[in-house]
GROMACS .gro file of C-alpha atoms in nm:
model
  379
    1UNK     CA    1   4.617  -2.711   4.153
    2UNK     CA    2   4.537  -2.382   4.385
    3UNK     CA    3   4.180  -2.441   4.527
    4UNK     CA    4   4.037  -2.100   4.668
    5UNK     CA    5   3.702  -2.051   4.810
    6UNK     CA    6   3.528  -1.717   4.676
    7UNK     CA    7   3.180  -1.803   4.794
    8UNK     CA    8   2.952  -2.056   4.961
    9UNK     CA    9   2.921  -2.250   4.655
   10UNK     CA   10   3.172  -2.137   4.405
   11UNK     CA   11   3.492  -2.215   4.369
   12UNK     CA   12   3.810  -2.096   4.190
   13UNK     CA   13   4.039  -2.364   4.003
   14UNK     CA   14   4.417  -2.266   3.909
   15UNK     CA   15   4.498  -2.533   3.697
   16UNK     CA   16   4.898  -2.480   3.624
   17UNK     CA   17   4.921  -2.720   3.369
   18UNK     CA   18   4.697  -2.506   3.159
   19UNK     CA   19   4.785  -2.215   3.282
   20UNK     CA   20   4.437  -2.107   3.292
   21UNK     CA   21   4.215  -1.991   3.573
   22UNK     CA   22   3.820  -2.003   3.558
   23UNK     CA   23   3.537  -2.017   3.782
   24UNK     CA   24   3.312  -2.275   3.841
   25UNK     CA   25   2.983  -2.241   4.023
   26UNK     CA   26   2.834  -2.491   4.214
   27UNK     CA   27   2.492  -2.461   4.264
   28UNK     CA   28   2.306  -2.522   4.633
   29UNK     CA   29   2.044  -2.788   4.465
   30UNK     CA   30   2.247  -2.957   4.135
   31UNK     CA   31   2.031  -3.079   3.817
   32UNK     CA   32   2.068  -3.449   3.873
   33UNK     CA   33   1.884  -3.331   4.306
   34UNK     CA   34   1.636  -3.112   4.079
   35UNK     CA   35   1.499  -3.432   3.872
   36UNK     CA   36   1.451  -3.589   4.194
   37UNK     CA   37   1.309  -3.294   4.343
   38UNK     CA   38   1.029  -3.262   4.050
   39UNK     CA   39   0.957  -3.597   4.055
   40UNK     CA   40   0.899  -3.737   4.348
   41UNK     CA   41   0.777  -3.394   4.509
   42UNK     CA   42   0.570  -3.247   4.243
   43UNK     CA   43   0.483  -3.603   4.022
   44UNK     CA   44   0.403  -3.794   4.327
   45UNK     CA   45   0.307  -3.647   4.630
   46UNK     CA   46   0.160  -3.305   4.502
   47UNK     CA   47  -0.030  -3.506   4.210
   48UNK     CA   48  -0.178  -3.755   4.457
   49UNK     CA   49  -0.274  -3.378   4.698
   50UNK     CA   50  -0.426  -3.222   4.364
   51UNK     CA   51  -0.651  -3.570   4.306
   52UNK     CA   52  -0.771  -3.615   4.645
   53UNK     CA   53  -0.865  -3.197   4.654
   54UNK     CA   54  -1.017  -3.218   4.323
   55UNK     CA   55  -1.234  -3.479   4.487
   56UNK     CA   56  -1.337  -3.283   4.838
   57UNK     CA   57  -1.414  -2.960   4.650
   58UNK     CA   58  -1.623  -3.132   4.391
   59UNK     CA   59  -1.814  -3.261   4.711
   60UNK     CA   60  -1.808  -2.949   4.856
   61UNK     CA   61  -1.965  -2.758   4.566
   62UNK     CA   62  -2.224  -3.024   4.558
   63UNK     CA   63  -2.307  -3.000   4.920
   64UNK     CA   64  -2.344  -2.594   4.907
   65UNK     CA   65  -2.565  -2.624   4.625
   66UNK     CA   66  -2.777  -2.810   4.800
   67UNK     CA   67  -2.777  -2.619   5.082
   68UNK     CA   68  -2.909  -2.290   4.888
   69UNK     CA   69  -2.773  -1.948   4.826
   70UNK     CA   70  -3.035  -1.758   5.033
   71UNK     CA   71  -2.715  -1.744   5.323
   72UNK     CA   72  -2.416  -1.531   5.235
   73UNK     CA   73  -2.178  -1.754   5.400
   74UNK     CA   74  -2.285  -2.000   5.154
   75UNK     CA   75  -2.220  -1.847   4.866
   76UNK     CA   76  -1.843  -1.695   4.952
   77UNK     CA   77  -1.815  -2.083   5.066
   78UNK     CA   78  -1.966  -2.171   4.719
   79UNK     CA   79  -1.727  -1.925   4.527
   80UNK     CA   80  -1.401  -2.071   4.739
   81UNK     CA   81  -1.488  -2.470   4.680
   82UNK     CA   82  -1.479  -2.339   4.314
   83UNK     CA   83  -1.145  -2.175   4.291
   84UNK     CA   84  -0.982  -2.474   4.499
   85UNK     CA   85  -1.105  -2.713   4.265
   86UNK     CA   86  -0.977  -2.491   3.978
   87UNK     CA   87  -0.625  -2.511   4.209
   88UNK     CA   88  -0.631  -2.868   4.200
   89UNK     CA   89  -0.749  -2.936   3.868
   90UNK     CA   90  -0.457  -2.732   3.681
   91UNK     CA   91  -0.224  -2.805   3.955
   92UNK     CA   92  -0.247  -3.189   3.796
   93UNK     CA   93  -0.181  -3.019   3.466
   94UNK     CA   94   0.144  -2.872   3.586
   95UNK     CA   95   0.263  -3.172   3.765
   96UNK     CA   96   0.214  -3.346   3.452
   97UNK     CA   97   0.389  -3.058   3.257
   98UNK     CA   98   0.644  -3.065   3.463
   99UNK     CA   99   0.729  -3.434   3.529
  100UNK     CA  100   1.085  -3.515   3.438
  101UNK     CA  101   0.977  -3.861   3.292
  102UNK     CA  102   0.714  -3.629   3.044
  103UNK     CA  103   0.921  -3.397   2.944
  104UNK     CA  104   1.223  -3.614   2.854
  105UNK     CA  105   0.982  -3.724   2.596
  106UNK     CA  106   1.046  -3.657   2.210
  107UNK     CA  107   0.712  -3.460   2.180
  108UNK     CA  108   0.628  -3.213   1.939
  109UNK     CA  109   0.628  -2.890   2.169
  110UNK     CA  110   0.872  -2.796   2.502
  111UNK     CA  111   0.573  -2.941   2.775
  112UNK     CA  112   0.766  -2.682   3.006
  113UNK     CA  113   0.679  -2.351   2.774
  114UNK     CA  114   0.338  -2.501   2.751
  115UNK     CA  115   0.280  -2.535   3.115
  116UNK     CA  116   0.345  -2.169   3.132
  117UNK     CA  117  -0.027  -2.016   2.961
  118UNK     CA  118  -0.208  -2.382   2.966
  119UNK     CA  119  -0.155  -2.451   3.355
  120UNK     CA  120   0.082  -2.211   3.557
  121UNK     CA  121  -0.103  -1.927   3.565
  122UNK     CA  122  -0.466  -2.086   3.550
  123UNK     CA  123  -0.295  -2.180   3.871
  124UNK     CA  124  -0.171  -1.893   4.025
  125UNK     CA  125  -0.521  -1.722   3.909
  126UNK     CA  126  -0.743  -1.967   4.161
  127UNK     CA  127  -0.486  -1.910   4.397
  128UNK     CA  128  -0.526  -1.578   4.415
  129UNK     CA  129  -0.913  -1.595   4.390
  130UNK     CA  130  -0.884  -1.831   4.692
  131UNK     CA  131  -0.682  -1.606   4.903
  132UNK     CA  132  -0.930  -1.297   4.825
  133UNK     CA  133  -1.221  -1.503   4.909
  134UNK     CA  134  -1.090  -1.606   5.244
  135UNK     CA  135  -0.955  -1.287   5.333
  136UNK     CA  136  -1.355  -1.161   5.239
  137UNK     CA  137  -1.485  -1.460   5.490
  138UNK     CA  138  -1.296  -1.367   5.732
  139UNK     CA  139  -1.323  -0.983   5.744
  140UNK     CA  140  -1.682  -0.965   5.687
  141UNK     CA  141  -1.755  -1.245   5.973
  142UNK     CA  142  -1.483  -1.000   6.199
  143UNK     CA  143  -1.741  -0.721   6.096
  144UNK     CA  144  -2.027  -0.921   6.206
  145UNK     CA  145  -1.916  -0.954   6.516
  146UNK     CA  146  -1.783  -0.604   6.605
  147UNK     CA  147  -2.090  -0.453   6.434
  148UNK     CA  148  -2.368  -0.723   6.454
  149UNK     CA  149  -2.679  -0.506   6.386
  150UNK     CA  150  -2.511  -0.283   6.103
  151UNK     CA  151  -2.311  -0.545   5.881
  152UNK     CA  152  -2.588  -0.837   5.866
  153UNK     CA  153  -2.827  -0.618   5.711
  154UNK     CA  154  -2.579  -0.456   5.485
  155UNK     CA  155  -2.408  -0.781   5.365
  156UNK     CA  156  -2.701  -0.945   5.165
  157UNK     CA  157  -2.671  -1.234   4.977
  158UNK     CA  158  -2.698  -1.074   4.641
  159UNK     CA  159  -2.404  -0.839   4.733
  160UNK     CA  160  -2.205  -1.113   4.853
  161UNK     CA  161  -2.249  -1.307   4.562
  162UNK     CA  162  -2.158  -0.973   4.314
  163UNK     CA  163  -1.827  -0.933   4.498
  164UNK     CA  164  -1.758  -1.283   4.476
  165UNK     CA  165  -1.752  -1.272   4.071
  166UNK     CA  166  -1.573  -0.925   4.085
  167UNK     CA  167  -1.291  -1.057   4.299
  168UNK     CA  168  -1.315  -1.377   3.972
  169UNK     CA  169  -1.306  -1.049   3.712
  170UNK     CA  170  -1.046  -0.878   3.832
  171UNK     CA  171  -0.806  -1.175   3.900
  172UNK     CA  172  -0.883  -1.241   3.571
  173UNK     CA  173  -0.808  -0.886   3.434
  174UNK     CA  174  -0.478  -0.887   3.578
  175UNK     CA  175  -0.390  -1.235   3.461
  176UNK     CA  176  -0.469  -1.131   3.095
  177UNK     CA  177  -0.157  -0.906   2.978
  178UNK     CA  178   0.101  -1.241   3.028
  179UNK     CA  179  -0.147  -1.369   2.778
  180UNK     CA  180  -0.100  -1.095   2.544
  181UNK     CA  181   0.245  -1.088   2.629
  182UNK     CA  182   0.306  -1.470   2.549
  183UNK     CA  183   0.212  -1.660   2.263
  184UNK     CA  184   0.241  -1.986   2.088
  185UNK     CA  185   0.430  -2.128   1.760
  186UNK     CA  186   0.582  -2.334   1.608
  187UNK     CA  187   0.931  -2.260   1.614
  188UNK     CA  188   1.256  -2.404   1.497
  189UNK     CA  189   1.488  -2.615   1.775
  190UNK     CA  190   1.865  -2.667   1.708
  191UNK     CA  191   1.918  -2.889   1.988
  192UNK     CA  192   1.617  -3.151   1.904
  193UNK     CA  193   1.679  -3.079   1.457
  194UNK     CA  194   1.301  -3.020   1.430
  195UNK     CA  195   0.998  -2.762   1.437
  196UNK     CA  196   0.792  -2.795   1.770
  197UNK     CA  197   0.534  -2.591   1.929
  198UNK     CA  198   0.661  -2.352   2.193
  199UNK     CA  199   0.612  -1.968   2.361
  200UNK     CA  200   0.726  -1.684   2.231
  201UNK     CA  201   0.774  -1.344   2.403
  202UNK     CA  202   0.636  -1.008   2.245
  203UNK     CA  203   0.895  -0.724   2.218
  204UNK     CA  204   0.687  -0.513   2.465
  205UNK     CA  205   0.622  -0.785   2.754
  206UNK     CA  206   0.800  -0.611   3.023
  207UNK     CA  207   0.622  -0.305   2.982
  208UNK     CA  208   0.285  -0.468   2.981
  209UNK     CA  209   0.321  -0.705   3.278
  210UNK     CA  210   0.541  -0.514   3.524
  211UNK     CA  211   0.198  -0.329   3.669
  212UNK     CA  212   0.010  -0.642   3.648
  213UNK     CA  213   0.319  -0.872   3.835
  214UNK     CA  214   0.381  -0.594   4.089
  215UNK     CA  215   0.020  -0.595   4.231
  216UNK     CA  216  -0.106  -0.981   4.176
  217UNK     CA  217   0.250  -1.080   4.305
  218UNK     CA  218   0.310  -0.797   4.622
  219UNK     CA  219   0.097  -0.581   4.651
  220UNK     CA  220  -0.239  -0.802   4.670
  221UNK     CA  221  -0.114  -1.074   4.841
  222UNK     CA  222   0.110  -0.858   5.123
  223UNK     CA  223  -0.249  -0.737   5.176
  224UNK     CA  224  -0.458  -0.974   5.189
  225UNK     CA  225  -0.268  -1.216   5.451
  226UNK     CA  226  -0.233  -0.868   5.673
  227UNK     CA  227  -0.606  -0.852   5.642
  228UNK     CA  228  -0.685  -1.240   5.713
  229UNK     CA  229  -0.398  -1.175   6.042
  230UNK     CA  230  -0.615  -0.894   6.201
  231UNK     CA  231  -0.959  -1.014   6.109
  232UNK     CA  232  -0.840  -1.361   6.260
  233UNK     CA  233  -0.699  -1.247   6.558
  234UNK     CA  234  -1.008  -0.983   6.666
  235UNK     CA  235  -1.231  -1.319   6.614
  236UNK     CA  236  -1.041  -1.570   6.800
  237UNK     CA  237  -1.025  -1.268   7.114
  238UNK     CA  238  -1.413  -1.212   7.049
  239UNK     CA  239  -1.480  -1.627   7.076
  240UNK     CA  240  -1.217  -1.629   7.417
  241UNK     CA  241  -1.457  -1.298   7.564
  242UNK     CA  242  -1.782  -1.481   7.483
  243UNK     CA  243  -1.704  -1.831   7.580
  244UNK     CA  244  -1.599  -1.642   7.939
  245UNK     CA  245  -1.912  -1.437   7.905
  246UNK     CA  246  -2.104  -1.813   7.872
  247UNK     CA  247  -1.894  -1.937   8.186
  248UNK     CA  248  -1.926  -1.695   8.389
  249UNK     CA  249  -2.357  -1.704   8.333
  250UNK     CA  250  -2.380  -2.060   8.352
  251UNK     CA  251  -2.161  -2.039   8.700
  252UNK     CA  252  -2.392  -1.742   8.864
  253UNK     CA  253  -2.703  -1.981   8.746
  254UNK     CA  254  -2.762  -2.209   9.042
  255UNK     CA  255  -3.120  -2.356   9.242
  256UNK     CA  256  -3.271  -2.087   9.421
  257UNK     CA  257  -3.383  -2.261   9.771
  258UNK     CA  258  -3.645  -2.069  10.000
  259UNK     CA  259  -3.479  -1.760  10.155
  260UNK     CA  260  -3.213  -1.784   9.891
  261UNK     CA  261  -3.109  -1.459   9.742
  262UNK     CA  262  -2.893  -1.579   9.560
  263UNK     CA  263  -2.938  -1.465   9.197
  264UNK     CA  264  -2.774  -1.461   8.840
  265UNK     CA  265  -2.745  -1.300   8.532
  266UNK     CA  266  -3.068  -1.270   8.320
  267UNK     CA  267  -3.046  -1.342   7.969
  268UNK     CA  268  -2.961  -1.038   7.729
  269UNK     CA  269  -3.308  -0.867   7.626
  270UNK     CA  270  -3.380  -0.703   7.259
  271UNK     CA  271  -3.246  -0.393   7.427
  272UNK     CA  272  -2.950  -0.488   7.589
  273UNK     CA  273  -2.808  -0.627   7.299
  274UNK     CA  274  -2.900  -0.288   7.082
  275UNK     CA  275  -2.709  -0.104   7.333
  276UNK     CA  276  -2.384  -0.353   7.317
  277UNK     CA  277  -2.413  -0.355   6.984
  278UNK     CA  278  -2.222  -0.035   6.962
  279UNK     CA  279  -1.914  -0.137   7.173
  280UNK     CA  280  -1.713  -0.428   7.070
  281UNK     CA  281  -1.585  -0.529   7.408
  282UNK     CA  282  -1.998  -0.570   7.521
  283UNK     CA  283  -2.097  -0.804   7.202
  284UNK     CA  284  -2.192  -1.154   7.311
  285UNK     CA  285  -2.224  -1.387   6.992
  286UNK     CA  286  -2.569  -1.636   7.008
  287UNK     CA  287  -2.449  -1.973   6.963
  288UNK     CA  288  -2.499  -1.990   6.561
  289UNK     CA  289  -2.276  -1.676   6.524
  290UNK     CA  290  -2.029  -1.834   6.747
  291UNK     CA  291  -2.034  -2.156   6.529
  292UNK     CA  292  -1.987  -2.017   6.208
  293UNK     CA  293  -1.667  -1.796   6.380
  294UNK     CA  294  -1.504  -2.087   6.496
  295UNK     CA  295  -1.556  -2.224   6.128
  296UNK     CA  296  -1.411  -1.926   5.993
  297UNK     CA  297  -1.113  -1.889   6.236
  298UNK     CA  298  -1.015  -2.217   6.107
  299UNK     CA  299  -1.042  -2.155   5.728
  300UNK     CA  300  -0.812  -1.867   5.772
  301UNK     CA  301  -0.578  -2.011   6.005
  302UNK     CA  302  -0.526  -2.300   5.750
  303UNK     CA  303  -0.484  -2.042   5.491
  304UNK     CA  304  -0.246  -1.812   5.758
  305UNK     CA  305  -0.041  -2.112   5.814
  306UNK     CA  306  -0.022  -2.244   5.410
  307UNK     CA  307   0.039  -1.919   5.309
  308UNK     CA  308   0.287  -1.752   5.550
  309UNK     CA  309   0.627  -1.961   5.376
  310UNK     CA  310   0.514  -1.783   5.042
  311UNK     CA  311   0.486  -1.433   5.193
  312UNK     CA  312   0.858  -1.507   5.339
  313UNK     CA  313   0.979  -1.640   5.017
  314UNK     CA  314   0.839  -1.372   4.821
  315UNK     CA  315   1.072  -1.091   5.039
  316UNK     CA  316   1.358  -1.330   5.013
  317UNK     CA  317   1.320  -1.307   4.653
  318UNK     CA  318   1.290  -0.941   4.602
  319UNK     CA  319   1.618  -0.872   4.899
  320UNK     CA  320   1.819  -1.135   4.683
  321UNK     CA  321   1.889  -1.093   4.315
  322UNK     CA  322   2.004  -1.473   4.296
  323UNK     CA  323   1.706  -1.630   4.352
  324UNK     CA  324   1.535  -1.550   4.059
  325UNK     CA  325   1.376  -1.757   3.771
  326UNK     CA  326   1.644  -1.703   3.551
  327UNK     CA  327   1.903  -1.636   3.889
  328UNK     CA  328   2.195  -1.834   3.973
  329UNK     CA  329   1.994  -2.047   4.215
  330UNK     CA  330   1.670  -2.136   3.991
  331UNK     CA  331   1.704  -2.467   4.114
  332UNK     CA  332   1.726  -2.362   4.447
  333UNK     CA  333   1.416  -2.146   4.410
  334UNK     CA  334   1.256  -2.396   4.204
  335UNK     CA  335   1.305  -2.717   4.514
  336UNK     CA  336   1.146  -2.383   4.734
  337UNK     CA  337   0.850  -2.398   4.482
  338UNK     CA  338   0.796  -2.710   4.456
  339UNK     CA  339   0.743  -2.696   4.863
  340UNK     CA  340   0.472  -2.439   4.823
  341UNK     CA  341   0.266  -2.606   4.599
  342UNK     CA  342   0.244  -2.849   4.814
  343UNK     CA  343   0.128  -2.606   5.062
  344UNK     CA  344  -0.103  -2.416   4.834
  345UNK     CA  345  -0.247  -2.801   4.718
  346UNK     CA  346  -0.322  -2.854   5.082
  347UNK     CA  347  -0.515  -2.520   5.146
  348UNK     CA  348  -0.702  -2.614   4.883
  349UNK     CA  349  -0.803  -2.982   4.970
  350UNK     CA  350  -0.862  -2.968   5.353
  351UNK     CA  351  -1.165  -2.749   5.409
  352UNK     CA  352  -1.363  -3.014   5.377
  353UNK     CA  353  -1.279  -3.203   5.730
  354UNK     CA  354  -1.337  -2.765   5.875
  355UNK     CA  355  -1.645  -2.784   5.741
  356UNK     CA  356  -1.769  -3.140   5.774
  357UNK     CA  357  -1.656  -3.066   6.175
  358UNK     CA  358  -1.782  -2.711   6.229
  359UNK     CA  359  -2.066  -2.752   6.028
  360UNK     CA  360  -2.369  -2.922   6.168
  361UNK     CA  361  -2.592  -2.842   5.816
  362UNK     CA  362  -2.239  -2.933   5.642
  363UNK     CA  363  -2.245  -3.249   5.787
  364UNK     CA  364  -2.644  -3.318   5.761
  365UNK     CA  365  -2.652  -3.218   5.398
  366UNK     CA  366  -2.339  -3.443   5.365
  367UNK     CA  367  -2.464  -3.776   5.479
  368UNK     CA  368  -2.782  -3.684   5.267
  369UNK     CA  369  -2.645  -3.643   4.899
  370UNK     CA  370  -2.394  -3.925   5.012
  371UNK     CA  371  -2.643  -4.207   5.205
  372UNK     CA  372  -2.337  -4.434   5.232
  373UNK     CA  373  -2.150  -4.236   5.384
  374UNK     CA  374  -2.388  -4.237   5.697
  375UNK     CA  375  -2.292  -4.559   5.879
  376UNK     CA  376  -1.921  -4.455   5.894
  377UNK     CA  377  -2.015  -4.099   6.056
  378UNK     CA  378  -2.241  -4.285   6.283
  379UNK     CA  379  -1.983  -4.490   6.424
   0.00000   0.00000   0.00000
């Protein structure tokens, strides 16, 4: 037998005795690694992510509520809690889909086509209202602070909370032609010898998803985490400039002594702060501003850091042809998957200890809806 190596993980077999030749490909991640994969990476360790998220956001939501929508912040926080709870909620419905011990089942529809319209893409939908809403957080707090006087007054709470539902519309809106372009019946299988409920494709779906695909699954997200990068990065160099701004006052303050002439800076009046108000490099944050920064700073870096393996993934996919759903390596690229979901679950879940930390009404409010909670934060 003549063994030849034609690629990483092919192989072609001369067989003499049979006088044939044929090639047989050797995928990176095999079935039998794939089961394992979906199991114990999706069924066990994502599922128990998605419970405990489903939990925090449901306390978050609660906690904002109580807290009142008269604050903008509140509201975009209010809208986000939502759409990670929607995350976690049909990310359990797509582990469960998806579990190799469901599945194997003798059930009357393929739980895999299913998963496709009943959880996937409720799932990639508060995903994407997620990353919208953060990358609104954090550009209109990076506003705020480059433009304190001008932004406040022109991001009301009314207008925060109508930008909120049209970034829920629009998700929505481009989420709907896979629904038109999918449907369910119930369909004849050969390999199981009965009729079971499954998805069928219309003739035209190409035609009406490609514009949809190309901007929910490039074009929006490429911008968005470009957006969250900048806005981040101009707020964590604005919090380093006032936090030296802060040091450098509380250093020049000292105890004037008789015939001292020693003196220090004098806090900023109603008129110095109009006049730094139009330069950037002059603004000096009062201490609630500065809070709710640092809050935001972490919110997107959580999201920069989830997120950033999907943005690489997402070139990798459109430089090679292979990894592709229905590629050569779909196992490959589904173990990849399985990874960010994990990631995506954990965006989704964690806010809570940013807020519950950054927060000092978070954490009030907290300990008030949730009395018993209050000798455990005490100690």
């Amino acid at each position: 037998m003549k063994i030849q190596n034609c690629f990483s993980h092919g192989q072609i077999v001369d067989d003499s005795d049979l006088n044939v030749t044929e090639t047989i490909f050797r995928p990176i991640v095999s079935d039998a690694l794939m089961w394992y994969f979906e199991l114990i990476v999706l069924g066990i360790i994502n599922q128990g992510l998605c419970l405990f998220g489903s939990v925090t956001n449901i306390i978050n939501i609660i906690v904002f509520i109580k807290l009142g929508v008269k604050d903008p912040m509140n509201v975009s926080l209010l809208g986000l809690s939502v759409s990670d709870l929607m995350a976690c909620i049909t990310m359990i419905g797509s582990n469960t889909f998806l579990n190799p011990f469901f599945y194997s089942l003798e059930l009357p529809f393929n739980s895999k086509a299913v998963n496709y319209l009943y959880a996937s893409w409720p799932h990639l939908l508060s995903v994407k209202v997620s990353m919208l809403i953060t990358t609104f957080i954090t550009v209109e707090r990076c506003l705020c602070v480059v433009f304190p006087l001008k932004i406040k007054d022109l991001i009301t709470t009314k207008r925060t909370a109508i930008i909120i539902v049209f970034i829920y519309v629009m998700n929505i809106a481009f989420v709907a032609p896979f629904y038109y372009a999918a449907y369910y019946d119930w369909i004849y299988s050969p390999s199981r010898n009965r009729t079971i409920y499954t998805m069928v494709f219309r003739k035209n779906r190409r035609e009406v998803t490609e514009p949809s695909l190309f901007l929910k699954g490039v074009r929006f997200p490429f911008s968005a985490f470009a957006f969250t990068v900048i806005a981040t990065f101009i707020l964590v160099s604005s919090l380093k400039k006032n936090a030296r701004w802060r040091q450098g006052a509380t250093a020049g303050k000292g105890v004037l002594t008789k015939g001292s002439t020693q003196s220090y800076p004098l806090p900023p009046t109603s008129s110095s702060i109009s006049t730094s108000s139009a330069s950037s490099s002059h603004d000096h944050m009062t201490s609630r501003d500065a809070r709710v920064s640092k809050m935001v700073v972490l919110i997107s870096t959580l999201y920069v850091v989830t997120f950033c393996p999907s943005i690489i993934t997402t070139i990798f996919i459109l430089l090679n042809p292979e990894f592709r759903v229905r590629g050569a390596e779909t196992n490959l690229l589904g173990a990849i998957f399985s990874f960010l979901h994990i990631l995506e679950t954990t965006n989704a879940s964690f806010n809570i200890f940013i807020y519950f930390n950054a927060s000092s009404n978070y954490k009030t409010m907290l300990t008030t809806v949730f009395k018993c909670l209050q000798p455990t934060i005490k100690n």
